[in-house]
JSON list of C-alpha atoms in Angstrom, two decimals:
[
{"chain": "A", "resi": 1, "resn": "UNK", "atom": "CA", "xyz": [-23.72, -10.11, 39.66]},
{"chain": "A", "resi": 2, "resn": "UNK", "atom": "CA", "xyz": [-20.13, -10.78, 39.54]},
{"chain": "A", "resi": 3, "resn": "UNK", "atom": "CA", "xyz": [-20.64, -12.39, 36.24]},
{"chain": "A", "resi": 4, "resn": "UNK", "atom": "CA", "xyz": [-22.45, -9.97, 34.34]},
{"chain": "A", "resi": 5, "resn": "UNK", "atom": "CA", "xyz": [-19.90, -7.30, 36.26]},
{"chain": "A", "resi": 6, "resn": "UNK", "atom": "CA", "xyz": [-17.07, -8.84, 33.99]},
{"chain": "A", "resi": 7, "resn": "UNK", "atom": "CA", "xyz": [-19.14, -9.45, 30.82]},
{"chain": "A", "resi": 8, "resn": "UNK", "atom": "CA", "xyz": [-19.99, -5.79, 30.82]},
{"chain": "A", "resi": 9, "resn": "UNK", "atom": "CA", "xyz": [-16.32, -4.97, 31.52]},
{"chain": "A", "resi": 10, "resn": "UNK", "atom": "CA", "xyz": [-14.76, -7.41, 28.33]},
{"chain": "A", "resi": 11, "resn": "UNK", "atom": "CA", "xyz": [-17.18, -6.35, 26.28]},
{"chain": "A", "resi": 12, "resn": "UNK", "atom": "CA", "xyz": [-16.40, -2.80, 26.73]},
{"chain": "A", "resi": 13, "resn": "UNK", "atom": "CA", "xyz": [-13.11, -3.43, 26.32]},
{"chain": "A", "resi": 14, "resn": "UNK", "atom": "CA", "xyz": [-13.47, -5.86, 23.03]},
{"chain": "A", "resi": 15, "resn": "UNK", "atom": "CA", "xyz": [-15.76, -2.40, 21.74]},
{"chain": "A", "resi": 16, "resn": "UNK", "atom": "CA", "xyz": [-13.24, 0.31, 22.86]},
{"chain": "A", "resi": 17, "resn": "UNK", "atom": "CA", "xyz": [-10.31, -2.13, 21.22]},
{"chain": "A", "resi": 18, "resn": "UNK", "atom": "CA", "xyz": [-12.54, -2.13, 17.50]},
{"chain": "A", "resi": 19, "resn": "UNK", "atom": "CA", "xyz": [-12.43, 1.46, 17.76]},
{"chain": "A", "resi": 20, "resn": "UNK", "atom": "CA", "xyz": [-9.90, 3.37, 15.07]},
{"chain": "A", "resi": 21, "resn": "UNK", "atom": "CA", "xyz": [-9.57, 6.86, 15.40]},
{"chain": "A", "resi": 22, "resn": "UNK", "atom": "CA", "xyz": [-10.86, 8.50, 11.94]},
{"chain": "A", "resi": 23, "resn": "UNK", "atom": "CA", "xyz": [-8.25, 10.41, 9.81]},
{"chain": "A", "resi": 24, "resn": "UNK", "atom": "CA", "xyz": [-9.22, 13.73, 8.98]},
{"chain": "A", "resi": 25, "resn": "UNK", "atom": "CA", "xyz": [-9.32, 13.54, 5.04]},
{"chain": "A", "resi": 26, "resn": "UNK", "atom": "CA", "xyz": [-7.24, 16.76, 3.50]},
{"chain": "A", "resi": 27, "resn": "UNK", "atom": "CA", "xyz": [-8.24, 18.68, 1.29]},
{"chain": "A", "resi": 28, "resn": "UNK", "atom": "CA", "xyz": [-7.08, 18.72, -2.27]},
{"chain": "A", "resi": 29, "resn": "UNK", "atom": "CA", "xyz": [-4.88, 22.18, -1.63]},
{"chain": "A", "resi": 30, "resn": "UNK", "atom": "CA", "xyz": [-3.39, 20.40, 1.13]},
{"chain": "A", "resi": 31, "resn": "UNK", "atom": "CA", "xyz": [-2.56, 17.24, -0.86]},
{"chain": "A", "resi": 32, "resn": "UNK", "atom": "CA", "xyz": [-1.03, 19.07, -3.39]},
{"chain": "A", "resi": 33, "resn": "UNK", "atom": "CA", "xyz": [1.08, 21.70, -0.85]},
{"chain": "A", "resi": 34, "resn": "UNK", "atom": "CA", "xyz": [2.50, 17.88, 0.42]},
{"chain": "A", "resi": 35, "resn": "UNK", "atom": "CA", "xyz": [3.03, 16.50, -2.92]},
{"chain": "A", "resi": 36, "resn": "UNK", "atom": "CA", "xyz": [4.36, 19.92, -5.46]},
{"chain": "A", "resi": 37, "resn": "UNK", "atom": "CA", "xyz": [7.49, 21.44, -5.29]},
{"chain": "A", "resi": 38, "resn": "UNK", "atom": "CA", "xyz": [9.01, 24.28, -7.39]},
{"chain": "A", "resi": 39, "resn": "UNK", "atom": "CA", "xyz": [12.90, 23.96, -8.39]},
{"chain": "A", "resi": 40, "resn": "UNK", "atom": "CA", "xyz": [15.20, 26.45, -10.05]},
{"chain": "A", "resi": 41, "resn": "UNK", "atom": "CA", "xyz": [16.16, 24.54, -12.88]},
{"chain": "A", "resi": 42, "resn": "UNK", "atom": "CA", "xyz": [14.85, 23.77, -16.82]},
{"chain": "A", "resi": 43, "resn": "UNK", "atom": "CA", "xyz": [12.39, 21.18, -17.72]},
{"chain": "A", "resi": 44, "resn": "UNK", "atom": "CA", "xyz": [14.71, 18.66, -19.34]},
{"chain": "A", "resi": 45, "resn": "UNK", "atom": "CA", "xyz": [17.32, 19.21, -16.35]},
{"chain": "A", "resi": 46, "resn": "UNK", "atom": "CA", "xyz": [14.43, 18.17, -13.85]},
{"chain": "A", "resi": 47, "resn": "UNK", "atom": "CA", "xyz": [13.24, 15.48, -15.72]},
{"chain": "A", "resi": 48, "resn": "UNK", "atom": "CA", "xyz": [16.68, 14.02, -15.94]},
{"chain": "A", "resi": 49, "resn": "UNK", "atom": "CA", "xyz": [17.52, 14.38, -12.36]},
{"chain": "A", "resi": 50, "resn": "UNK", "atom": "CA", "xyz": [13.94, 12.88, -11.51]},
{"chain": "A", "resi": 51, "resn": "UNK", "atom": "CA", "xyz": [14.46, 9.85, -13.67]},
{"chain": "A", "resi": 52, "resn": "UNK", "atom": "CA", "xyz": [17.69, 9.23, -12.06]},
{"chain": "A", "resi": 53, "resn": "UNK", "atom": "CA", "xyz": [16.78, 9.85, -8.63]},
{"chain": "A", "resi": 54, "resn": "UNK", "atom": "CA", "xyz": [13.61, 7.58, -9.23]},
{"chain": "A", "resi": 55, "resn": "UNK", "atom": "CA", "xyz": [16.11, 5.19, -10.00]},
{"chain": "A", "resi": 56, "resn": "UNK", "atom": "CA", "xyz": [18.29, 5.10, -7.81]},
{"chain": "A", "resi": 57, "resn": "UNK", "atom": "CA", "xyz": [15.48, 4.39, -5.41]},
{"chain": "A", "resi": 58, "resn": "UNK", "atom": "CA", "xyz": [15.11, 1.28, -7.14]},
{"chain": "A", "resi": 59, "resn": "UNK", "atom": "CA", "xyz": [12.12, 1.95, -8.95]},
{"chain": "A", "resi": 60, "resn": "UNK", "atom": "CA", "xyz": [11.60, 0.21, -12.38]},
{"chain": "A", "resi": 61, "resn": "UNK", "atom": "CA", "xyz": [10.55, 3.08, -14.77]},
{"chain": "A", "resi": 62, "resn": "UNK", "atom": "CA", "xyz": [6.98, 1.90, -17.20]},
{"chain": "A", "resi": 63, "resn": "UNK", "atom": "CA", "xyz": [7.03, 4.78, -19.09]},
{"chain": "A", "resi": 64, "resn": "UNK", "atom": "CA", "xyz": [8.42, 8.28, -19.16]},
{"chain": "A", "resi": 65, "resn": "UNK", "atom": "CA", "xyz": [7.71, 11.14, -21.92]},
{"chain": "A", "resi": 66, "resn": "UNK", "atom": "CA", "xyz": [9.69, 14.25, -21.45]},
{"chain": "A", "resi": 67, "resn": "UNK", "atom": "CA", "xyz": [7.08, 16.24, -24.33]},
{"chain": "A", "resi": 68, "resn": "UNK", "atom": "CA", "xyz": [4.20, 15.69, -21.60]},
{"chain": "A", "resi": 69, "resn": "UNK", "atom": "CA", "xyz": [6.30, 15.62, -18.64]},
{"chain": "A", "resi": 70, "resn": "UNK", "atom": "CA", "xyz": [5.02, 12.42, -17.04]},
{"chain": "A", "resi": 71, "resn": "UNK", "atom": "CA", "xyz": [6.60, 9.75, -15.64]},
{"chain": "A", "resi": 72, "resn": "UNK", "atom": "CA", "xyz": [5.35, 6.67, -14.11]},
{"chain": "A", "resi": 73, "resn": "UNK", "atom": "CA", "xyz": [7.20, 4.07, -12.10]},
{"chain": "A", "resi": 74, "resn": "UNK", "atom": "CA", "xyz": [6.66, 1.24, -9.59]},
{"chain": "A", "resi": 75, "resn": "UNK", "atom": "CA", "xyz": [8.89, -0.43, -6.98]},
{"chain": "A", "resi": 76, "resn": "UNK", "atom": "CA", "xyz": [9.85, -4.45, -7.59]},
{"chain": "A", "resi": 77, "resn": "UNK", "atom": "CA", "xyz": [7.27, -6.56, -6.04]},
{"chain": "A", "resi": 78, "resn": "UNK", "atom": "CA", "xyz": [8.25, -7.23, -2.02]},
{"chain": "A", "resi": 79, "resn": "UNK", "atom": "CA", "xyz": [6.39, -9.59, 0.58]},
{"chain": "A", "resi": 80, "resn": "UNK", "atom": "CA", "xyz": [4.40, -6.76, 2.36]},
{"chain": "A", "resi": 81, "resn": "UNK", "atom": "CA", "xyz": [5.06, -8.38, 5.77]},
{"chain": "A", "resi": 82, "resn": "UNK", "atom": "CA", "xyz": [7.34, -11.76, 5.56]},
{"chain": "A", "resi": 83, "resn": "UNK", "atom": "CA", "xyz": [6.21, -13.07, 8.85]},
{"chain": "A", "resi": 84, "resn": "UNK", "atom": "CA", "xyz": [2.33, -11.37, 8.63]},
{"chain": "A", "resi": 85, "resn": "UNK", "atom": "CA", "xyz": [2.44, -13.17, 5.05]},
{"chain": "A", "resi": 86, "resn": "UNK", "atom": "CA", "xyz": [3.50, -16.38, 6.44]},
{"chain": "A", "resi": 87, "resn": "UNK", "atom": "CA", "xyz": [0.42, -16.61, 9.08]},
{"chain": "A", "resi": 88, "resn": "UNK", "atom": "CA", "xyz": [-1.96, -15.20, 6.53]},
{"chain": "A", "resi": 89, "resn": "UNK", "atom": "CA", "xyz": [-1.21, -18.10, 4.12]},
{"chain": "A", "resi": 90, "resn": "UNK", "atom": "CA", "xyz": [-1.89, -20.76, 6.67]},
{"chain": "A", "resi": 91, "resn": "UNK", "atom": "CA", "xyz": [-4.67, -19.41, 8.33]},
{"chain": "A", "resi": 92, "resn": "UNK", "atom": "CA", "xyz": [-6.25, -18.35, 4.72]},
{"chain": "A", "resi": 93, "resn": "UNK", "atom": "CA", "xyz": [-5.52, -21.34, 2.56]},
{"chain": "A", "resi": 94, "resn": "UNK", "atom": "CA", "xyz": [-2.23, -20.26, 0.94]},
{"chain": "A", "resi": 95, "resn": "UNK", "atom": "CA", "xyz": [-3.03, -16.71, 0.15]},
{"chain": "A", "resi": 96, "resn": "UNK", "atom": "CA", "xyz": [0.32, -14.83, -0.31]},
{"chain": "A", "resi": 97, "resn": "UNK", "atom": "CA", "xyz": [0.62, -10.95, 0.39]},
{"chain": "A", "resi": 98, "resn": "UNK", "atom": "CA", "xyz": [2.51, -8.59, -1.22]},
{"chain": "A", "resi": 99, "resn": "UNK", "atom": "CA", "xyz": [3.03, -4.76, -2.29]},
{"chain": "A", "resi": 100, "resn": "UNK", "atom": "CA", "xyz": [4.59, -2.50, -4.15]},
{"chain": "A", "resi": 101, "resn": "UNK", "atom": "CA", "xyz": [4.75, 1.13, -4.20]},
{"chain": "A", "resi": 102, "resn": "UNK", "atom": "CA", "xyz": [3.63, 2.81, -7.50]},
{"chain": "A", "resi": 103, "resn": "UNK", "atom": "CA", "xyz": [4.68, 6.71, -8.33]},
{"chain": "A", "resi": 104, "resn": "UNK", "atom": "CA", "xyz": [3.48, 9.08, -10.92]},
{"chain": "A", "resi": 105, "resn": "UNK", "atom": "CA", "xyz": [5.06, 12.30, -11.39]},
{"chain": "A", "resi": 106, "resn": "UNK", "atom": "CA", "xyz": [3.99, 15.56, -13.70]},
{"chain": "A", "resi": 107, "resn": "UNK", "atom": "CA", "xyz": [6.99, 17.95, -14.51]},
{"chain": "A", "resi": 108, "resn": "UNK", "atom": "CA", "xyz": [5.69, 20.89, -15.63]},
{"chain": "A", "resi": 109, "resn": "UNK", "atom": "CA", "xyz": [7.62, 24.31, -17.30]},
{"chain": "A", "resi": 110, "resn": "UNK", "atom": "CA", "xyz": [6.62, 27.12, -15.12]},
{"chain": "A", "resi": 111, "resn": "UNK", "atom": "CA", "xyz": [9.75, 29.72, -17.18]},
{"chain": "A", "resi": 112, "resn": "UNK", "atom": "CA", "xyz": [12.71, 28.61, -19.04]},
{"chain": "A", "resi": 113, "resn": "UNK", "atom": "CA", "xyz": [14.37, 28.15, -15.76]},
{"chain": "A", "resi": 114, "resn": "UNK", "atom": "CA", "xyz": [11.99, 27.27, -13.13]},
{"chain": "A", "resi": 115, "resn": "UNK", "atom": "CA", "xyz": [9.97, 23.92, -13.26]},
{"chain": "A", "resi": 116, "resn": "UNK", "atom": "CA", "xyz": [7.41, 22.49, -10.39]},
{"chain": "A", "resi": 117, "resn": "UNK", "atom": "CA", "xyz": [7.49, 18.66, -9.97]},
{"chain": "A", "resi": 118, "resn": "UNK", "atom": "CA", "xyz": [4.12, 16.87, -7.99]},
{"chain": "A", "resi": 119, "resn": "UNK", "atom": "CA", "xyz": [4.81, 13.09, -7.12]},
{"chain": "A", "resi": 120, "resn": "UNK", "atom": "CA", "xyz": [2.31, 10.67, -6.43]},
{"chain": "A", "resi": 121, "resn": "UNK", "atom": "CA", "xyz": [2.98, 8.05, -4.04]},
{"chain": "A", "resi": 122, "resn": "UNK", "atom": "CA", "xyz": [0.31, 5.08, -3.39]},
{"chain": "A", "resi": 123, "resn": "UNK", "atom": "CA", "xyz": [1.14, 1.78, -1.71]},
{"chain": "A", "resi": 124, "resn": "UNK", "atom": "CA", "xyz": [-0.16, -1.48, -3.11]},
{"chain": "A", "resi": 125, "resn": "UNK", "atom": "CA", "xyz": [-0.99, -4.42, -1.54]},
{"chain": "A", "resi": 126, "resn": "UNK", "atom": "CA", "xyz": [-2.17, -7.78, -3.29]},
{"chain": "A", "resi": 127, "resn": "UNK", "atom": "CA", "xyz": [-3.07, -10.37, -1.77]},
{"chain": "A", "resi": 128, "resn": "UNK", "atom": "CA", "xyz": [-2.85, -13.72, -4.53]},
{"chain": "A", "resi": 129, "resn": "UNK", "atom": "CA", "xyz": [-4.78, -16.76, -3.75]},
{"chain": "A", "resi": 130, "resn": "UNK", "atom": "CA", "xyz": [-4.36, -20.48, -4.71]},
{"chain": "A", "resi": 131, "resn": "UNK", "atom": "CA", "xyz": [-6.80, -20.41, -7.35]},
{"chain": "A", "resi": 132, "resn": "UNK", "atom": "CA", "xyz": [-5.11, -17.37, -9.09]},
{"chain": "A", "resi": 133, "resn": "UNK", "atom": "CA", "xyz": [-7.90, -14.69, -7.50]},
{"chain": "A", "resi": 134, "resn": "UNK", "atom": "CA", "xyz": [-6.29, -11.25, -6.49]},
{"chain": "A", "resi": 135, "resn": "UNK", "atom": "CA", "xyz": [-7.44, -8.72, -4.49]},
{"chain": "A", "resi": 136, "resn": "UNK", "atom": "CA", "xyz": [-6.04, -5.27, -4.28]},
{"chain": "A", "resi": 137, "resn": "UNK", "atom": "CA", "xyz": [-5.70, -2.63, -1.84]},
{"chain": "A", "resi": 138, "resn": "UNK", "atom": "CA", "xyz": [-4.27, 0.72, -2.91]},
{"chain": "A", "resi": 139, "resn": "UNK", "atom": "CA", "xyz": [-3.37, 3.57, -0.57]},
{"chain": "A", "resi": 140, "resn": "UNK", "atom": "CA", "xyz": [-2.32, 7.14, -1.13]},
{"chain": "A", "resi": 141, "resn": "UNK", "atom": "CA", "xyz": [1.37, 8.03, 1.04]},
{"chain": "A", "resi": 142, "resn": "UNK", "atom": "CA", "xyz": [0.11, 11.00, 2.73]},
{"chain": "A", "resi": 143, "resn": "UNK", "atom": "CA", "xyz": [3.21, 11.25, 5.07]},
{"chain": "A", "resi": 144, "resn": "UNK", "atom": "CA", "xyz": [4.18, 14.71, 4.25]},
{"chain": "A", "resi": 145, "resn": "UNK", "atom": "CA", "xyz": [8.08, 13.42, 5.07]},
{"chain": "A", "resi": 146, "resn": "UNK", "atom": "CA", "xyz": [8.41, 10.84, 2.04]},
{"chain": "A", "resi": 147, "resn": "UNK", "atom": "CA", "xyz": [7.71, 13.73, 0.17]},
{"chain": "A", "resi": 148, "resn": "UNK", "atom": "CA", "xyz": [10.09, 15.82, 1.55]},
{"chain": "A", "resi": 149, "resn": "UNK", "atom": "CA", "xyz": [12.92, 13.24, 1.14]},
{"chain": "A", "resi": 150, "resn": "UNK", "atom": "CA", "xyz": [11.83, 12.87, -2.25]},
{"chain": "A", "resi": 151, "resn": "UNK", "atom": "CA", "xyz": [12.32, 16.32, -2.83]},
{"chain": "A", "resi": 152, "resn": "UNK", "atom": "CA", "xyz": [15.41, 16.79, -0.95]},
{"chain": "A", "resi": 153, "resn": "UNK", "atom": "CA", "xyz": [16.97, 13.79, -3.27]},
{"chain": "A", "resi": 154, "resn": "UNK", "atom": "CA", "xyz": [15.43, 15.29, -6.59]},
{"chain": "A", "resi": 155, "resn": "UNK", "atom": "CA", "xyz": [16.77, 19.25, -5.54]},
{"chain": "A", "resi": 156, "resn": "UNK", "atom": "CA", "xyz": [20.53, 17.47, -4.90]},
{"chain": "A", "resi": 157, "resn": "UNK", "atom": "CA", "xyz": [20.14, 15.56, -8.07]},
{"chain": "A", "resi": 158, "resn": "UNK", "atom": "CA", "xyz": [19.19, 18.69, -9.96]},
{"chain": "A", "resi": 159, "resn": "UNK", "atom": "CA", "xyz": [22.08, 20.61, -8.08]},
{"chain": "A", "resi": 160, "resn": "UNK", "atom": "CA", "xyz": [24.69, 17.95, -9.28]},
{"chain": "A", "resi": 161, "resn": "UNK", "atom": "CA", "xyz": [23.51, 18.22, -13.13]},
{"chain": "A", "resi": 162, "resn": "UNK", "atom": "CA", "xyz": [23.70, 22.09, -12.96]},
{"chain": "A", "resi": 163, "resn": "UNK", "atom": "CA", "xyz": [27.06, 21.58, -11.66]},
{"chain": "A", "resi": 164, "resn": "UNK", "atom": "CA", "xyz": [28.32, 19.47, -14.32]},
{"chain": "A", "resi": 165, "resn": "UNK", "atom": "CA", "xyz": [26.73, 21.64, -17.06]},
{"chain": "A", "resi": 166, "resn": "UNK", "atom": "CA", "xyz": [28.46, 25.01, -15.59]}
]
């Protein structure tokens, strides 16, 4: 009795420990509420201040286009957990983990003087194996405050050009 008593009670625990809670997925409007943001300033003026903001963050711009508005840009390559990639490659044969973050961003005219910029953050992870296979994993940032720091860094950047320009 006492045996089955703690079998029962492990593998109860073992089920409530597999358990994640589920996100709620947003919707699209709310996505885009986290991701746009309107600034008093002209197109080329924004797109400046968002180049240079992007990096100063260290990101290495791939391509930029000021007609369109677009800019695309990933962070350099890091280890996405040193000591988490160490483990992994033993236990998994000398797999190696890392991850970058990857940004796209659409400046768009709204007036002469207003612009709104939407970033789009996503984290990737790639995990490289001894016999050259990859495997990806890419995830959307959905934590509203990256966003907001990104902004906060873009509006001072745009503040500083207007400034200078005065």
């Amino acid at each position: 009795m006492k045996k089955l008593l703690i079998l029962v009670l492990v593998g109860s625990l073992l089920l409530t420990a597999c358990v994640q809670p589920v996100k709620p997925q947003k919707t699209s409007l709310e996505i885009q509420a986290i991701q746009a943001k309107t600034f008093d300033a002209d197109k080329k003026t924004t797109f400046n201040s968002v180049m240079s903001v992007l990096q100063d963050l260290g990101y290495i711009i791939i391509s930029a286009s000021l007609d369109t508005g677009f800019i695309t840009a990933e962070s350099p390559n890091k280890q996405a957990n040193p000591m988490l990639s160490s483990v992994y490659m033993l236990l998994n044969g000398g797999m190696r983990v890392e991850g970058k973050t990857a940004v796209t961003v659409s400046i768009e005219e709204i007036s002469p003087k207003k612009t709104r910029v939407r970033l789009n953050l996503v984290e990737k992870k790639v995990v490289n194996g001894t016999n050259g296979q990859r495997a990806s994993d890419d995830t959307p940032i959905e934590d509203t405050q990256v966003y907001v720091n990104a902004f906060d860094k873009i509006g001072e950047a745009i503040f500083i050009r207007q400034s200078q320009n005065s």
